[in-house]
Protein backbone atom coordinates (compact mmCIF):
# COMPACT_ATOMS: atom_id res chain seq x y z
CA UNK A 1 158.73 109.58 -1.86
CA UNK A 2 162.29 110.76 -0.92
CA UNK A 3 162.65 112.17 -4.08
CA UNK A 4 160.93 115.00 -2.01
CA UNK A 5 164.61 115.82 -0.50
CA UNK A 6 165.82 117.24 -3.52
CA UNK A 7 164.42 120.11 -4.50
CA UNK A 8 164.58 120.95 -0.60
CA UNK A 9 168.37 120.13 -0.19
CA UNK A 10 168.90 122.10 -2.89
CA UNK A 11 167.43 124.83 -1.76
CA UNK A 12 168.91 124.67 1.93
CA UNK A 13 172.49 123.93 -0.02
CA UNK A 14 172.29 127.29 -2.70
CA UNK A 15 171.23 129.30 1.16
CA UNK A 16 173.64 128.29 3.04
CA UNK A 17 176.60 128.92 -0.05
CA UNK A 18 174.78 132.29 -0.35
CA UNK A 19 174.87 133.42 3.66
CA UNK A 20 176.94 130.90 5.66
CA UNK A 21 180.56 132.74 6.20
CA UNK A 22 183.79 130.77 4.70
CA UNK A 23 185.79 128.88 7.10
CA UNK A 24 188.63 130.98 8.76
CA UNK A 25 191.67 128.29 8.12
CA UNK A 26 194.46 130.85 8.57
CA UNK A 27 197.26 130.03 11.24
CA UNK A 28 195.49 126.57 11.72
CA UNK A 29 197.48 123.16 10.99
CA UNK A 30 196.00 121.38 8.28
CA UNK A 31 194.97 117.59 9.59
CA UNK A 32 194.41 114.24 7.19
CA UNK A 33 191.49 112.39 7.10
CA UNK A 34 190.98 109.97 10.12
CA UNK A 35 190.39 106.91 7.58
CA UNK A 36 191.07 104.11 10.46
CA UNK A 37 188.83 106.06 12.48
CA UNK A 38 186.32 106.43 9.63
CA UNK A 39 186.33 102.86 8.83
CA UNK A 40 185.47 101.73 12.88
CA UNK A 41 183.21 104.68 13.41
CA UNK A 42 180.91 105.07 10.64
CA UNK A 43 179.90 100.71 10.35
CA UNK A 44 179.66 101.12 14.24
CA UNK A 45 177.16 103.33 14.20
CA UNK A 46 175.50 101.98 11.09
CA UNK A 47 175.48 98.34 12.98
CA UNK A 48 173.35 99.73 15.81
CA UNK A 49 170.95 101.87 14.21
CA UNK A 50 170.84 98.27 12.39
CA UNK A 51 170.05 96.68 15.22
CA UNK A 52 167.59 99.09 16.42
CA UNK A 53 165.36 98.89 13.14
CA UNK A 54 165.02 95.55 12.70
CA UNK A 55 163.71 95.13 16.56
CA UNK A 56 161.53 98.06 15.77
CA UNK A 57 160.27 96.11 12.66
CA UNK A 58 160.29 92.38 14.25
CA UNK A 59 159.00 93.71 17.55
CA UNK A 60 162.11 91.02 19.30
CA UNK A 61 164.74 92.75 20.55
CA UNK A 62 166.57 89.29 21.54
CA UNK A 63 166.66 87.97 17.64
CA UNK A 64 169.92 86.44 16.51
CA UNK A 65 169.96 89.31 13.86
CA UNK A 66 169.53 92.01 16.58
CA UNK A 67 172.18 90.50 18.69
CA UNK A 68 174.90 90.25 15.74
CA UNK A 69 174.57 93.99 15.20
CA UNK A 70 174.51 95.48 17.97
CA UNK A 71 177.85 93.17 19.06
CA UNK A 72 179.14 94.27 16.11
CA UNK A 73 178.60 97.88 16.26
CA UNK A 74 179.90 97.77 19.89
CA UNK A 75 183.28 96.30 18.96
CA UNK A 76 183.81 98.93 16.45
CA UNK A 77 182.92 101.07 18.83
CA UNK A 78 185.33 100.03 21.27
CA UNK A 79 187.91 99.52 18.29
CA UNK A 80 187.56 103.22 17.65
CA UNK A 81 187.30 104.75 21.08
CA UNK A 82 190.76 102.76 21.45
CA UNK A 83 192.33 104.46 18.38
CA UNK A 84 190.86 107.57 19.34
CA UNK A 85 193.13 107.90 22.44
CA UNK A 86 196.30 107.18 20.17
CA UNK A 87 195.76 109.31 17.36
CA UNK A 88 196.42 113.10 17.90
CA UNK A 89 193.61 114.47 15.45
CA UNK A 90 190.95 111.68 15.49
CA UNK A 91 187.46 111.53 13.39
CA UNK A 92 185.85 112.48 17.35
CA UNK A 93 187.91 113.11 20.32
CA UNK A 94 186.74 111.31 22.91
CA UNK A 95 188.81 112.90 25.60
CA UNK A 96 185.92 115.94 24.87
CA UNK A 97 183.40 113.69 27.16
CA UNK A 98 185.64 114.84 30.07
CA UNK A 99 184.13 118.08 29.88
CA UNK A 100 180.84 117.89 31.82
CA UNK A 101 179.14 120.21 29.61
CA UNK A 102 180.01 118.32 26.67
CA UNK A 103 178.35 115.06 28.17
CA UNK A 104 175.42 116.30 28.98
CA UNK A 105 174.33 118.24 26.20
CA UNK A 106 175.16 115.05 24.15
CA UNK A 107 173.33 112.71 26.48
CA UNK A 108 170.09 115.40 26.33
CA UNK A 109 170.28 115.56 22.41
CA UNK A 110 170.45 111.92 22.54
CA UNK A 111 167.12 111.65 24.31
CA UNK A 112 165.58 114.65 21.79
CA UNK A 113 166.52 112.62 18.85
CA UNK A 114 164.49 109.32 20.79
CA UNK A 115 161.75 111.85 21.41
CA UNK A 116 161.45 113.75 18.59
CA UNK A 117 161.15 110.51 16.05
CA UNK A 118 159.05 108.23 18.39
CA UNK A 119 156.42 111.16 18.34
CA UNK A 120 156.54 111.46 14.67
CA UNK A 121 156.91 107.73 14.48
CA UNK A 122 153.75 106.94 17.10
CA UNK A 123 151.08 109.95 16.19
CA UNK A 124 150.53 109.55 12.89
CA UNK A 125 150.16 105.64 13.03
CA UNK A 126 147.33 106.54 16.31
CA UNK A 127 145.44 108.75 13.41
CA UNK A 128 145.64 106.58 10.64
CA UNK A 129 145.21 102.71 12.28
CA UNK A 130 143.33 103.91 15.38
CA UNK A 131 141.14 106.92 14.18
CA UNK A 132 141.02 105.96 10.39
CA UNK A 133 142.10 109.16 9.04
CA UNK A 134 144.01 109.14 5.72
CA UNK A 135 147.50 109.56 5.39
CA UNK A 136 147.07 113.40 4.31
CA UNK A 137 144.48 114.63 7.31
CA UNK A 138 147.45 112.53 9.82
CA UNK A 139 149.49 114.22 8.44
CA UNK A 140 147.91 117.98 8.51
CA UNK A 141 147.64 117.29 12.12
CA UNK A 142 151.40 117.32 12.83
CA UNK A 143 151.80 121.02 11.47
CA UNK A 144 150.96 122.56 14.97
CA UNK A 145 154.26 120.72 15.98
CA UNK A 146 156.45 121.92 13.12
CA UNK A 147 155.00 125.82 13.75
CA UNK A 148 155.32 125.69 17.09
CA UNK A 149 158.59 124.09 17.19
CA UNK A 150 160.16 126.98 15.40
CA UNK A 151 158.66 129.35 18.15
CA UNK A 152 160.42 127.29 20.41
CA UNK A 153 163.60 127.95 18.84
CA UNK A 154 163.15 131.98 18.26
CA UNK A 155 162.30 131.82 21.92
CA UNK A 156 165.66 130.43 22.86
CA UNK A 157 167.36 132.42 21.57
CA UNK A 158 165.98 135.47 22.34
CA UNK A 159 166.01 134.34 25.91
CA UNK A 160 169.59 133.91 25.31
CA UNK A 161 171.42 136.73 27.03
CA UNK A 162 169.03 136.16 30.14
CA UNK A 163 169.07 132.65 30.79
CA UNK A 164 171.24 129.57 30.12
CA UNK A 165 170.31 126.33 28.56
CA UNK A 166 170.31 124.74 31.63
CA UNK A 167 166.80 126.31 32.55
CA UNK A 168 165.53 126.42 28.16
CA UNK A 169 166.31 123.34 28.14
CA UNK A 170 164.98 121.61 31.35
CA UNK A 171 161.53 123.40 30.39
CA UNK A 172 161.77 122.44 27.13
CA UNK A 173 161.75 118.66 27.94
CA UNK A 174 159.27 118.88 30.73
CA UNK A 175 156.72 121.44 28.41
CA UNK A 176 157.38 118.20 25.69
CA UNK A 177 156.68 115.65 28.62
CA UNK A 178 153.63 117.33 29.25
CA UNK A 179 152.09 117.55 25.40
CA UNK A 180 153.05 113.69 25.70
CA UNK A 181 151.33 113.08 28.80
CA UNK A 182 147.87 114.13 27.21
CA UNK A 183 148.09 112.11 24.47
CA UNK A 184 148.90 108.96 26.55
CA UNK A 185 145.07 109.19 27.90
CA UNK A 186 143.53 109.08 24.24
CA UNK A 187 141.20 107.15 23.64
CA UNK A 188 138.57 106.31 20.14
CA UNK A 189 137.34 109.52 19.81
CA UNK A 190 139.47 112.34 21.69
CA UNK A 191 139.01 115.84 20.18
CA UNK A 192 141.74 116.21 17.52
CA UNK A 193 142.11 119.85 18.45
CA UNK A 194 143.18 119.33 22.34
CA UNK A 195 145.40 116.81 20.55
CA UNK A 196 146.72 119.40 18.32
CA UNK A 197 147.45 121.71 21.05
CA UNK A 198 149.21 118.26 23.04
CA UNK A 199 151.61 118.01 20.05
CA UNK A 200 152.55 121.91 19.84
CA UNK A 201 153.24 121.72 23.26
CA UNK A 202 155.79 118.85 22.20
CA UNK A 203 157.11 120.49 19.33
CA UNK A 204 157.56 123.92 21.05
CA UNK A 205 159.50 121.92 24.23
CA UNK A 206 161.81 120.22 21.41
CA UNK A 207 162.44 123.89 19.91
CA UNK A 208 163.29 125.56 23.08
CA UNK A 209 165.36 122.58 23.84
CA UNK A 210 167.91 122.46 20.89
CA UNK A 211 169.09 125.34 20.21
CA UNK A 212 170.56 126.31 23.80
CA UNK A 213 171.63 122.77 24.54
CA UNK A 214 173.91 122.79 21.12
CA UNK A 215 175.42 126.37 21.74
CA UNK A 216 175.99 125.52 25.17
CA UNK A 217 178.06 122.58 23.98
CA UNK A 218 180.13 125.16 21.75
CA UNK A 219 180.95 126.84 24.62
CA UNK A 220 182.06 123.93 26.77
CA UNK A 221 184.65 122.73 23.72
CA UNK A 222 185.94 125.77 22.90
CA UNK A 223 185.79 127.05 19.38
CA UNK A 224 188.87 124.75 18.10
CA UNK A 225 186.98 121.29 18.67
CA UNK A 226 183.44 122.63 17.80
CA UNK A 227 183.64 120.75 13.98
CA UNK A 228 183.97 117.51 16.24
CA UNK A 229 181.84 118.26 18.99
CA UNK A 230 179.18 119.06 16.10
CA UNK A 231 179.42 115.63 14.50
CA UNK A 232 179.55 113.91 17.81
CA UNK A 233 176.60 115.61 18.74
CA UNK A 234 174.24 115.24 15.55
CA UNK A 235 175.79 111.43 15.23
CA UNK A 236 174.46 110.34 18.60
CA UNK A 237 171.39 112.64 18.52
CA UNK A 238 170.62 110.27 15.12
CA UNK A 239 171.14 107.22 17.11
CA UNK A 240 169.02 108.61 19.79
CA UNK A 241 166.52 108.83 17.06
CA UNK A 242 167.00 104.96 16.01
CA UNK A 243 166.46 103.93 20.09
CA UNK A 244 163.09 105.83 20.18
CA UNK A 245 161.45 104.55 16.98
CA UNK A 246 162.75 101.03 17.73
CA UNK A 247 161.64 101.53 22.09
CA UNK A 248 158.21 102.82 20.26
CA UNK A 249 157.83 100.12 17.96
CA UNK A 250 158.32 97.45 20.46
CA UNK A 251 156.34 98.71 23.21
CA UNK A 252 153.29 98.97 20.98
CA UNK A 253 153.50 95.61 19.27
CA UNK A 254 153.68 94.28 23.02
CA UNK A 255 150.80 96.31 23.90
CA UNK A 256 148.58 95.49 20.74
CA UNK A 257 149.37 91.63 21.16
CA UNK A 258 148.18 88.93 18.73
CA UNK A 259 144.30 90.43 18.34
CA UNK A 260 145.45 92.31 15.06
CA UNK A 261 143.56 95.18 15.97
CA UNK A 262 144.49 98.85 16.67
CA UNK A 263 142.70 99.65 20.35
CA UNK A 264 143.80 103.43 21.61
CA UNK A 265 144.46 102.86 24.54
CA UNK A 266 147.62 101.00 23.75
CA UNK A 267 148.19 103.80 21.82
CA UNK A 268 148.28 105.93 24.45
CA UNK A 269 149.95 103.80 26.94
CA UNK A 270 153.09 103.86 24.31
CA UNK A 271 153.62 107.48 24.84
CA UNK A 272 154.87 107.04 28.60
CA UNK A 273 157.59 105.79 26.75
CA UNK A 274 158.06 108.87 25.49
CA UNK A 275 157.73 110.91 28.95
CA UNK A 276 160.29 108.82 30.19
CA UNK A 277 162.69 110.09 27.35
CA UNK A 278 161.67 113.34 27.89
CA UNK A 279 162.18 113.81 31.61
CA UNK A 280 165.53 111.51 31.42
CA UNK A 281 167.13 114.67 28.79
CA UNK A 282 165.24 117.31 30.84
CA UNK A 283 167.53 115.76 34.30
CA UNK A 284 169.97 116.15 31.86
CA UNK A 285 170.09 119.26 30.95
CA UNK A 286 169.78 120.28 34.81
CA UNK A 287 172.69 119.30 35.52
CA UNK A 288 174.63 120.84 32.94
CA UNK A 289 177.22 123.11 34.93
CA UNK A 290 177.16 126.77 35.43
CA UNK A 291 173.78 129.08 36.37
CA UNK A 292 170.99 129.68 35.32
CA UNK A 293 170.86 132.98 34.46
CA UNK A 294 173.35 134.16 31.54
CA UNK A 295 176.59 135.48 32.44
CA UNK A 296 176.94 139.27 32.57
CA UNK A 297 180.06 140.65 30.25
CA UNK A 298 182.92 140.09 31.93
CA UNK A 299 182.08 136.98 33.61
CA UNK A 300 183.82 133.69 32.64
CA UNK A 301 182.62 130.40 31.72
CA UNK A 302 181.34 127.41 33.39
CA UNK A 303 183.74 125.83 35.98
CA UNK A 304 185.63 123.31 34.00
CA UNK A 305 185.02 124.59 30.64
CA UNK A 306 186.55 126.29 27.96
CA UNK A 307 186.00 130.01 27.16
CA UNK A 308 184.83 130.46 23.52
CA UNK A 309 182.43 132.73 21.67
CA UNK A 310 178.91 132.05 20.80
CA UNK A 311 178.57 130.84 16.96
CA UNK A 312 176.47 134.05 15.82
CA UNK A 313 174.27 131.32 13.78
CA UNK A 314 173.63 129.59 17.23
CA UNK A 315 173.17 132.53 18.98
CA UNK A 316 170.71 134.40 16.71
């Protein structure tokens, strides 16, 4: 079935060759490959999104297999963020998480990676082990978020030279938080539609929520570390996305027990895992510096941050 990626990546690649502008590399030192820093980072990572599958798939987050990975993907971890403070041009600069507008758009695109695949991870297994629906109609039922979530992003960023992502971006979580919190009363035989209208809610909170949060975090670099802000950012928004299936998984194996059946309502208590994600990147977001209304022309950045020009593709 992932066979499906092709013809799509291939798509997305020819677009992006045909509108994406070239690289401007003029005046700009050219760096080598961090391979050291490549060869701790990459099995670090790898080691914990490991460890957070196979708890997902064993239910036991305390199993000798789960243990060994994750205390191997923190030494690497630790092995890197220690060569990363003695190398000039590493893979990711750590010294970037001094910047508090760095952190915290990281830490909330952590939490909308956990939320994003936990809901897409949890609803369709409620439709197709709790309400019996095939694999096709569960999976018709998720459009409304994939719609709406793209109205959440055209709504960021026309909001964009009015408002910061410190306000898109707290609403976003709490709108998602609140399509969440009506689907952790279901029960046998809730109305589908209500429940389609609970998951565009989440889907439009996780579209106003990205786009802002990851131009912000341009801005707070500087336009010189934006490459490695970027794959810091999408790197720990993926392992964001390996903590909420694996949180999911576990939760709901606790809550369906030994019975072997599929009862709703533990279903439904699963997804206050969920609002907990959801309001824990929306406090995040708050608290990213600077107003909330956008700065006028003329006006400077947040306090503590760099001064650097919206990506037009972010900003658009």
């Amino acid at each position: 079935m992932f066979l499906i990626n092709l013809p799509i990546g291939l798509v997305a690649l020819l677009l992006a060759l045909r509108t994406l502008p070239a690289d401007q590399h003029a005046g700009r030192p050219e760096e080598r490959l961090d391979v050291l820093g490549l060869a701790l980072l990459s099995p670090g990572f790898a080691a914990l999104v490991y460890g957070f599958t196979t708890a997902a798939h064993s239910g036991d987050a305390s199993s000798p297999k789960v243990l060994v990975a994750f205390v191997a993907g923190v030494l690497l971890l630790v092995g890197y963020v220690v060569h990363a403070l003695r190398t000039p041009a590493p893979l990711i600069d750590v010294r970037m998480f001094d910047k508090r507008g760095f952190t915290m758009a990281v830490i909330t695109m952590f939490f909308v990676g956990a939320v994003a695949n936990a809901l897409l991870f949890l609803t369709p297994l409620y439709y197709q082990q709790s309400r019996e629906f095939g694999a096709l109609h569960a999976g018709l039922l998720l459009i409304p978020s994939g719609f709406l979530g793209a109205a959440g992003a055209i709504t960021s960023g026309k909001t964009a030279n009015k408002v910061t992502a410190r306000l898109t971006s707290t609403a976003g979580m709490l709108i998602t938080a609140l399509g969440a919190l009506a689907f952790s009363q279901i029960g046998s035989g809730t109305n589908t539609a209500l429940l389609s209208v609970a998951l565009g809610l989440t889907g439009y909170g996780i579209g106003l929520t990205a786009p802002g949060t990851m131009a912000f975090m341009y801005r707070a670099v500087g336009e010189a570390s934006a490459p490695r802000a970027t794959s810091a950012l999408f790197i720990f928004n993926q392992i964001g996305g390996a903590l909420g299936i694996a949180a999911i998984a576990i939760v709901l194996q606790e809550r369906l027990g030994d019975g072997g059946g599929h009862p709703a309502g533990a279903y439904g208590g699963s997804y206050w895992v969920i609002i907990a994600f959801s309001v824990v990147a929306a406090l995040a977001a708050l608290v990213l510096p600077g107003s909330f209304r956008a700065e006028a022309p003329g006006e400077g950045p947040p306090a503590g941050e760099e001064k650097a020009p919206l990506p037009e593709a972010t900003s658009a």
